[in-house]
PDB file of C-alpha atoms in Angstrom:
ATOM      1  CA  MET A  49       2.372  22.680   5.832  1.00  0.00           C
ATOM      2  CA  SER A  50      -0.624  22.001   3.602  1.00  0.00           C
ATOM      3  CA  GLU A  51      -2.640  18.841   4.137  1.00  0.00           C
ATOM      4  CA  LEU A  52      -1.974  15.848   1.927  1.00  0.00           C
ATOM      5  CA  SER A  53      -4.726  14.694  -0.390  1.00  0.00           C
ATOM      6  CA  VAL A  54      -4.634  10.890  -0.265  1.00  0.00           C
ATOM      7  CA  ALA A  55      -6.606   8.376  -2.333  1.00  0.00           C
ATOM      8  CA  VAL A  56      -6.944   5.108  -0.399  1.00  0.00           C
ATOM      9  CA  LEU A  57      -7.890   2.234  -2.702  1.00  0.00           C
ATOM     10  CA  THR A  58      -9.615  -0.940  -1.530  1.00  0.00           C
ATOM     11  CA  GLY A  59     -10.983  -4.009  -3.294  1.00  0.00           C
ATOM     12  CA  GLY A  60     -10.371  -7.715  -3.676  1.00  0.00           C
ATOM     13  CA  HIS A  61     -10.015  -8.398   0.049  1.00  0.00           C
ATOM     14  CA  ARG A  62     -12.397  -8.060   2.983  1.00  0.00           C
ATOM     15  CA  HIS A  63     -11.484  -5.617   5.737  1.00  0.00           C
ATOM     16  CA  HIS A  64     -12.995  -3.792   8.714  1.00  0.00           C
ATOM     17  CA  VAL A  65     -14.449  -0.881   6.751  1.00  0.00           C
ATOM     18  CA  ILE A  66     -15.443   1.528   9.520  1.00  0.00           C
ATOM     19  CA  GLN A  67     -12.233   1.156  11.533  1.00  0.00           C
ATOM     20  CA  PHE A  68     -10.156   1.395   8.361  1.00  0.00           C
ATOM     21  CA  ILE A  69     -11.775   4.664   7.321  1.00  0.00           C
ATOM     22  CA  ASP A  70     -11.532   5.978  10.886  1.00  0.00           C
ATOM     23  CA  PHE A  71      -7.807   5.208  10.936  1.00  0.00           C
ATOM     24  CA  PHE A  72      -7.001   7.121   7.762  1.00  0.00           C
ATOM     25  CA  THR A  73      -9.265  10.074   8.506  1.00  0.00           C
ATOM     26  CA  SER A  74      -7.671  10.470  11.962  1.00  0.00           C
ATOM     27  CA  LEU A  75      -4.118  10.914  10.651  1.00  0.00           C
ATOM     28  CA  ASP A  76      -2.537  14.324  11.137  1.00  0.00           C
ATOM     29  CA  GLY A  77      -2.218  16.484   8.041  1.00  0.00           C
ATOM     30  CA  VAL A  78      -4.032  13.990   5.818  1.00  0.00           C
ATOM     31  CA  ASN A  79      -7.249  14.334   3.840  1.00  0.00           C
ATOM     32  CA  ALA A  80      -8.029  10.705   3.021  1.00  0.00           C
ATOM     33  CA  TYR A  81     -10.624   9.628   0.466  1.00  0.00           C
ATOM     34  CA  VAL A  82     -11.415   5.909   0.431  1.00  0.00           C
ATOM     35  CA  PHE A  83     -12.383   4.403  -2.949  1.00  0.00           C
ATOM     36  CA  ASN A  84     -12.982   0.939  -4.266  1.00  0.00           C
ATOM     37  CA  ILE A  85     -10.360   0.645  -6.983  1.00  0.00           C
ATOM     38  CA  LYS A  86     -13.088   0.314  -9.634  1.00  0.00           C
ATOM     39  CA  ASP A  87     -14.485   3.711  -8.630  1.00  0.00           C
ATOM     40  CA  TRP A  88     -11.012   5.243  -8.623  1.00  0.00           C
ATOM     41  CA  LEU A  89     -10.507   4.085 -12.214  1.00  0.00           C
ATOM     42  CA  THR A  90     -13.520   6.076 -13.478  1.00  0.00           C
ATOM     43  CA  PRO A  91     -14.372   8.923 -11.070  1.00  0.00           C
ATOM     44  CA  VAL A  92     -16.651  11.559 -12.607  1.00  0.00           C
ATOM     45  CA  GLY A  93     -15.102  14.520 -10.820  1.00  0.00           C
ATOM     46  CA  LEU A  94     -16.843  17.622  -9.566  1.00  0.00           C
ATOM     47  CA  ASP A  95     -19.087  18.090 -12.583  1.00  0.00           C
ATOM     48  CA  ASP A  96     -21.585  15.223 -12.568  1.00  0.00           C
ATOM     49  CA  ARG A  97     -23.398  16.080 -15.785  1.00  0.00           C
ATOM     50  CA  ARG A  98     -24.140  12.827 -17.542  1.00  0.00           C
ATOM     51  CA  TYR A  99     -22.023  13.467 -20.627  1.00  0.00           C
ATOM     52  CA  PHE A 100     -18.958  14.037 -18.461  1.00  0.00           C
ATOM     53  CA  ALA A 101     -19.235  10.619 -16.817  1.00  0.00           C
ATOM     54  CA  GLY A 102     -17.557   8.975 -19.789  1.00  0.00           C
ATOM     55  CA  SER A 103     -14.806  11.565 -20.227  1.00  0.00           C
ATOM     56  CA  GLN A 104     -11.355  10.061 -19.698  1.00  0.00           C
ATOM     57  CA  ALA A 105      -9.948  13.568 -19.234  1.00  0.00           C
ATOM     58  CA  VAL A 106     -12.208  14.108 -16.219  1.00  0.00           C
ATOM     59  CA  HIS A 107     -11.194  10.767 -14.723  1.00  0.00           C
ATOM     60  CA  ASP A 108      -7.507  11.583 -15.241  1.00  0.00           C
ATOM     61  CA  ASP A 109      -7.906  15.008 -13.640  1.00  0.00           C
ATOM     62  CA  VAL A 110      -9.432  13.494 -10.487  1.00  0.00           C
ATOM     63  CA  ARG A 111      -6.695  10.882 -10.068  1.00  0.00           C
ATOM     64  CA  ASP A 112      -4.010  13.460 -10.860  1.00  0.00           C
ATOM     65  CA  GLY A 113      -5.280  15.639  -8.012  1.00  0.00           C
ATOM     66  CA  PHE A 114      -4.103  13.346  -5.205  1.00  0.00           C
ATOM     67  CA  ASP A 115      -0.692  13.768  -3.617  1.00  0.00           C
ATOM     68  CA  VAL A 116      -0.475  10.083  -2.668  1.00  0.00           C
ATOM     69  CA  THR A 117      -2.326   6.952  -3.809  1.00  0.00           C
ATOM     70  CA  VAL A 118      -2.515   4.154  -1.230  1.00  0.00           C
ATOM     71  CA  PHE A 119      -3.147   0.640  -2.532  1.00  0.00           C
ATOM     72  CA  TYR A 120      -4.883  -1.601   0.032  1.00  0.00           C
ATOM     73  CA  THR A 121      -6.071  -3.897  -2.735  1.00  0.00           C
ATOM     74  CA  MET A 122      -5.618  -7.588  -3.437  1.00  0.00           C
ATOM     75  CA  THR A 123      -6.900  -8.400  -6.893  1.00  0.00           C
ATOM     76  CA  GLN A 124      -5.311 -11.676  -7.960  1.00  0.00           C
ATOM     77  CA  GLN A 125      -5.641 -11.298 -11.722  1.00  0.00           C
ATOM     78  CA  GLY A 126      -4.663  -8.332 -13.802  1.00  0.00           C
ATOM     79  CA  PRO A 127      -3.973  -5.569 -14.228  1.00  0.00           C
ATOM     80  CA  ASP A 128      -6.151  -5.061 -17.258  1.00  0.00           C
ATOM     81  CA  GLU A 129      -5.307  -2.426 -19.861  1.00  0.00           C
ATOM     82  CA  GLN A 130      -7.120   0.378 -18.028  1.00  0.00           C
ATOM     83  CA  GLU A 131      -5.624  -0.460 -14.629  1.00  0.00           C
ATOM     84  CA  ARG A 132      -2.120  -0.637 -16.050  1.00  0.00           C
ATOM     85  CA  ALA A 133      -2.553   2.692 -17.836  1.00  0.00           C
ATOM     86  CA  CYS A 134      -3.714   4.390 -14.640  1.00  0.00           C
ATOM     87  CA  VAL A 135      -0.759   3.093 -12.627  1.00  0.00           C
ATOM     88  CA  GLU A 136       1.708   4.038 -15.352  1.00  0.00           C
ATOM     89  CA  ARG A 137       0.167   7.517 -15.442  1.00  0.00           C
ATOM     90  CA  LEU A 138       0.925   7.874 -11.715  1.00  0.00           C
ATOM     91  CA  ILE A 139       4.543   6.924 -12.406  1.00  0.00           C
ATOM     92  CA  ALA A 140       4.823   9.177 -15.467  1.00  0.00           C
ATOM     93  CA  ASN A 141       3.462  12.110 -13.450  1.00  0.00           C
ATOM     94  CA  GLY A 142       5.867  11.494 -10.578  1.00  0.00           C
ATOM     95  CA  GLN A 143       2.995  10.815  -8.178  1.00  0.00           C
ATOM     96  CA  SER A 144       3.620   8.764  -5.062  1.00  0.00           C
ATOM     97  CA  ILE A 145       2.380   5.235  -4.363  1.00  0.00           C
ATOM     98  CA  PHE A 146       1.963   3.703  -0.884  1.00  0.00           C
ATOM     99  CA  VAL A 147       1.591  -0.095  -0.923  1.00  0.00           C
ATOM    100  CA  LEU A 148      -0.107  -1.340   2.247  1.00  0.00           C
ATOM    101  CA  HIS A 149      -0.252  -4.904   3.595  1.00  0.00           C
ATOM    102  CA  HIS A 150      -2.052  -7.300   1.239  1.00  0.00           C
ATOM    103  CA  ALA A 151      -1.394  -4.986  -1.726  1.00  0.00           C
ATOM    104  CA  VAL A 152       2.062  -6.626  -1.686  1.00  0.00           C
ATOM    105  CA  LEU A 153       0.145  -9.530  -3.266  1.00  0.00           C
ATOM    106  CA  HIS A 154      -2.030  -7.339  -5.498  1.00  0.00           C
ATOM    107  CA  TRP A 155      -1.789  -8.378  -9.178  1.00  0.00           C
ATOM    108  CA  ARG A 156       0.400 -11.191  -7.864  1.00  0.00           C
ATOM    109  CA  TYR A 157       1.492 -12.533 -11.246  1.00  0.00           C
ATOM    110  CA  ASP A 158       2.315  -9.171 -12.814  1.00  0.00           C
ATOM    111  CA  ASP A 159       6.013  -8.432 -13.178  1.00  0.00           C
ATOM    112  CA  ARG A 160       5.569  -4.682 -13.542  1.00  0.00           C
ATOM    113  CA  TRP A 161       3.638  -4.199 -10.285  1.00  0.00           C
ATOM    114  CA  GLY A 162       6.252  -6.325  -8.544  1.00  0.00           C
ATOM    115  CA  SER A 163       9.052  -4.205  -9.987  1.00  0.00           C
ATOM    116  CA  ILE A 164       7.323  -0.966  -8.918  1.00  0.00           C
ATOM    117  CA  MET A 165       7.420  -2.290  -5.351  1.00  0.00           C
ATOM    118  CA  GLY A 166      11.048  -3.362  -5.704  1.00  0.00           C
ATOM    119  CA  LEU A 167      10.182  -7.058  -5.373  1.00  0.00           C
ATOM    120  CA  GLY A 168      11.605  -8.050  -8.728  1.00  0.00           C
ATOM    121  CA  GLY A 169       8.449  -9.187 -10.491  1.00  0.00           C
ATOM    122  CA  ALA A 170       5.680 -11.699  -9.912  1.00  0.00           C
ATOM    123  CA  ARG A 171       5.256 -12.900  -6.333  1.00  0.00           C
ATOM    124  CA  TRP A 172       4.468 -16.352  -4.962  1.00  0.00           C
ATOM    125  CA  VAL A 173       3.746 -17.038  -1.310  1.00  0.00           C
ATOM    126  CA  GLN A 174       6.208 -19.710  -0.220  1.00  0.00           C
ATOM    127  CA  ASP A 175       4.584 -22.945   0.900  1.00  0.00           C
ATOM    128  CA  VAL A 176       6.236 -23.474   4.287  1.00  0.00           C
ATOM    129  CA  ASP A 177       4.371 -25.164   7.133  1.00  0.00           C
ATOM    130  CA  CYS A 178       5.067 -23.180  10.298  1.00  0.00           C
ATOM    131  CA  GLY A 179       1.972 -24.394  12.113  1.00  0.00           C
ATOM    132  CA  GLY A 180      -0.381 -21.617  11.072  1.00  0.00           C
ATOM    133  CA  PRO A 181      -3.812 -21.737   9.448  1.00  0.00           C
ATOM    134  CA  VAL A 182      -2.588 -21.228   5.870  1.00  0.00           C
ATOM    135  CA  ASN A 183       0.811 -22.227   4.530  1.00  0.00           C
ATOM    136  CA  GLY A 184       2.851 -19.110   3.800  1.00  0.00           C
ATOM    137  CA  VAL A 185       0.419 -16.656   5.423  1.00  0.00           C
ATOM    138  CA  TRP A 186       0.649 -16.280   9.193  1.00  0.00           C
ATOM    139  CA  PHE A 187      -0.864 -14.432  12.132  1.00  0.00           C
ATOM    140  CA  GLY A 188       0.988 -13.787  15.365  1.00  0.00           C
ATOM    141  CA  THR A 189       3.555 -11.668  17.114  1.00  0.00           C
ATOM    142  CA  VAL A 190       5.977  -9.917  14.781  1.00  0.00           C
ATOM    143  CA  PRO A 191       9.212  -8.561  16.307  1.00  0.00           C
ATOM    144  CA  VAL A 192      10.180  -5.468  14.327  1.00  0.00           C
ATOM    145  CA  LYS A 193      13.612  -3.850  14.153  1.00  0.00           C
ATOM    146  CA  VAL A 194      13.882  -0.221  13.080  1.00  0.00           C
ATOM    147  CA  ASN A 195      16.711   1.002  10.871  1.00  0.00           C
ATOM    148  CA  THR A 196      17.476   4.229  12.722  1.00  0.00           C
ATOM    149  CA  ASP A 197      19.609   5.450   9.804  1.00  0.00           C
ATOM    150  CA  HIS A 198      16.525   5.643   7.591  1.00  0.00           C
ATOM    151  CA  PRO A 199      15.041   9.177   7.381  1.00  0.00           C
ATOM    152  CA  LEU A 200      11.569   7.799   8.186  1.00  0.00           C
ATOM    153  CA  SER A 201      12.655   6.315  11.526  1.00  0.00           C
ATOM    154  CA  THR A 202      11.708   9.484  13.435  1.00  0.00           C
ATOM    155  CA  GLY A 203       9.591   8.610  16.471  1.00  0.00           C
ATOM    156  CA  LEU A 204      10.230   4.878  16.096  1.00  0.00           C
ATOM    157  CA  ALA A 205      12.035   2.294  18.198  1.00  0.00           C
ATOM    158  CA  ASP A 206      12.062  -1.491  17.913  1.00  0.00           C
ATOM    159  CA  PHE A 207       8.611  -2.917  18.671  1.00  0.00           C
ATOM    160  CA  GLU A 208       6.377  -5.991  18.550  1.00  0.00           C
ATOM    161  CA  ILE A 209       2.994  -6.108  16.857  1.00  0.00           C
ATOM    162  CA  GLU A 210       0.244  -8.686  16.397  1.00  0.00           C
ATOM    163  CA  ASP A 211      -0.269  -8.894  12.667  1.00  0.00           C
ATOM    164  CA  GLU A 212      -0.364 -11.037   9.538  1.00  0.00           C
ATOM    165  CA  THR A 213       2.816 -11.733   7.611  1.00  0.00           C
ATOM    166  CA  TYR A 214       3.580 -12.948   4.095  1.00  0.00           C
ATOM    167  CA  LEU A 215       6.426 -15.239   3.175  1.00  0.00           C
ATOM    168  CA  VAL A 216       7.502 -13.725  -0.141  1.00  0.00           C
ATOM    169  CA  ARG A 217      10.860 -12.541  -1.429  1.00  0.00           C
ATOM    170  CA  ASP A 218      12.556  -9.560   0.190  1.00  0.00           C
ATOM    171  CA  CYS A 219      12.858  -6.192  -1.493  1.00  0.00           C
ATOM    172  CA  GLU A 220      15.793  -5.650  -3.804  1.00  0.00           C
ATOM    173  CA  ASP A 221      19.020  -3.720  -3.375  1.00  0.00           C
ATOM    174  CA  ASP A 222      17.690  -0.474  -4.874  1.00  0.00           C
ATOM    175  CA  CYS A 223      15.334  -0.123  -1.882  1.00  0.00           C
ATOM    176  CA  ASP A 224      16.054   1.675   1.395  1.00  0.00           C
ATOM    177  CA  VAL A 225      14.857  -0.619   4.182  1.00  0.00           C
ATOM    178  CA  LEU A 226      13.104   0.928   7.193  1.00  0.00           C
ATOM    179  CA  LEU A 227      11.778  -2.126   9.077  1.00  0.00           C
ATOM    180  CA  THR A 228      12.926  -5.731   9.262  1.00  0.00           C
ATOM    181  CA  THR A 229      11.920  -8.847  11.190  1.00  0.00           C
ATOM    182  CA  ASP A 230      13.547 -12.148  12.047  1.00  0.00           C
ATOM    183  CA  ARG A 231      10.196 -13.944  12.211  1.00  0.00           C
ATOM    184  CA  PRO A 232      10.799 -17.106  10.158  1.00  0.00           C
ATOM    185  CA  ASN A 233       7.385 -17.110   8.467  1.00  0.00           C
ATOM    186  CA  SER A 234       7.700 -13.610   7.048  1.00  0.00           C
ATOM    187  CA  MET A 235       9.639 -11.739   4.457  1.00  0.00           C
ATOM    188  CA  ARG A 236      12.583 -10.192   6.300  1.00  0.00           C
ATOM    189  CA  THR A 237      12.158  -6.676   4.893  1.00  0.00           C
ATOM    190  CA  ILE A 238       8.739  -5.386   5.958  1.00  0.00           C
ATOM    191  CA  ALA A 239       8.897  -1.634   5.227  1.00  0.00           C
ATOM    192  CA  TRP A 240      10.996   0.105   2.610  1.00  0.00           C
ATOM    193  CA  THR A 241      11.191   3.051   0.243  1.00  0.00           C
ATOM    194  CA  ARG A 242      12.369   3.332  -3.332  1.00  0.00           C
ATOM    195  CA  MET A 243      12.006   5.502  -6.409  1.00  0.00           C
ATOM    196  CA  ASP A 244      10.462   4.526  -9.728  1.00  0.00           C
ATOM    197  CA  GLY A 245      11.450   7.377 -12.003  1.00  0.00           C
ATOM    198  CA  ASP A 246      10.319  10.480 -10.096  1.00  0.00           C
ATOM    199  CA  SER A 247       7.669   8.562  -8.150  1.00  0.00           C
ATOM    200  CA  ARG A 248       8.185   7.872  -4.474  1.00  0.00           C
ATOM    201  CA  ILE A 249       7.192   4.314  -3.543  1.00  0.00           C
ATOM    202  CA  PHE A 250       6.608   3.279   0.072  1.00  0.00           C
ATOM    203  CA  CYS A 251       5.804  -0.357   0.913  1.00  0.00           C
ATOM    204  CA  LEU A 252       4.623  -1.738   4.263  1.00  0.00           C
ATOM    205  CA  GLN A 253       3.802  -5.396   4.845  1.00  0.00           C
ATOM    206  CA  LEU A 254       2.026  -4.743   8.179  1.00  0.00           C
ATOM    207  CA  GLY A 255      -1.590  -3.631   8.552  1.00  0.00           C
ATOM    208  CA  HIS A 256      -4.051  -6.535   8.597  1.00  0.00           C
ATOM    209  CA  ASP A 257      -6.787  -5.324  10.957  1.00  0.00           C
ATOM    210  CA  PRO A 258      -7.793  -2.889  13.736  1.00  0.00           C
ATOM    211  CA  GLN A 259      -5.426  -4.566  16.198  1.00  0.00           C
ATOM    212  CA  SER A 260      -2.462  -3.501  14.096  1.00  0.00           C
ATOM    213  CA  TRP A 261      -3.976  -0.170  13.013  1.00  0.00           C
ATOM    214  CA  SER A 262      -4.329   0.863  16.667  1.00  0.00           C
ATOM    215  CA  HIS A 263      -0.673   0.141  17.449  1.00  0.00           C
ATOM    216  CA  PRO A 264       1.178   3.445  18.041  1.00  0.00           C
ATOM    217  CA  ALA A 265       4.235   2.345  16.066  1.00  0.00           C
ATOM    218  CA  PHE A 266       2.110   1.296  13.090  1.00  0.00           C
ATOM    219  CA  ARG A 267       0.416   4.684  13.138  1.00  0.00           C
ATOM    220  CA  THR A 268       3.805   6.424  13.188  1.00  0.00           C
ATOM    221  CA  VAL A 269       5.104   4.328  10.291  1.00  0.00           C
ATOM    222  CA  VAL A 270       2.047   5.150   8.165  1.00  0.00           C
ATOM    223  CA  GLN A 271       2.169   8.832   9.132  1.00  0.00           C
ATOM    224  CA  ASN A 272       5.880   9.077   8.308  1.00  0.00           C
ATOM    225  CA  GLY A 273       5.418   7.131   5.076  1.00  0.00           C
ATOM    226  CA  LEU A 274       2.618   9.362   3.847  1.00  0.00           C
ATOM    227  CA  GLN A 275       4.550  12.515   4.658  1.00  0.00           C
ATOM    228  CA  TRP A 276       7.592  11.181   2.772  1.00  0.00           C
ATOM    229  CA  CYS A 277       5.401  10.238  -0.163  1.00  0.00           C
ATOM    230  CA  GLY A 278       4.035  13.771  -0.102  1.00  0.00           C
ATOM    231  CA  GLY A 279       7.531  15.192  -0.468  1.00  0.00           C
ATOM    232  CA  ASP A 280       8.475  16.002   3.135  1.00  0.00           C
TER     233      ASP A 280
END
């Protein structure tokens, strides 16, 4: 099996950079390249001659070369015209998208990004006081139930993880749910797959920091999700 070429996009939210890169570069069968989303929008490619830097064809060729694009981004506003065009190009090409943790709230007020994820449109964090530091966004123990009928459940059993949750709407009926939780201050569906045209979409609410990244079950979920996105 050839290794997956994976673009991992960051931006709009602070994170533990070194541990994050170490996590993705340690995954089996994955060549991960971490970009700020602004750099991913306009990469110059292999030929760095100055007049190529402004060539949209070169930028498109670089983005087209990845098997999977992971969004670990949380830009509140947008997308702008260029960002929307790049995402729609992924969909038109049948390329896969992996939405990780706070990217569930990326472009929060954009209906199209919400529909790509299977969340029905724009997303608002529900304002429910469960005793945490921020209403609607919570840290703590998350009990996770695995849907063993899902093809990505291989190597997984029910588990608990210390992580951050979001209280937004659950994924819609056209999604195949892998993980759920009964934690009251979280969306119930926390990992799922769906198709948008020929594009495979994998969404995972978990993944706030190194404590969650080091959890064996989290690693298995990400590994399985990337392999599914890559066509396996």
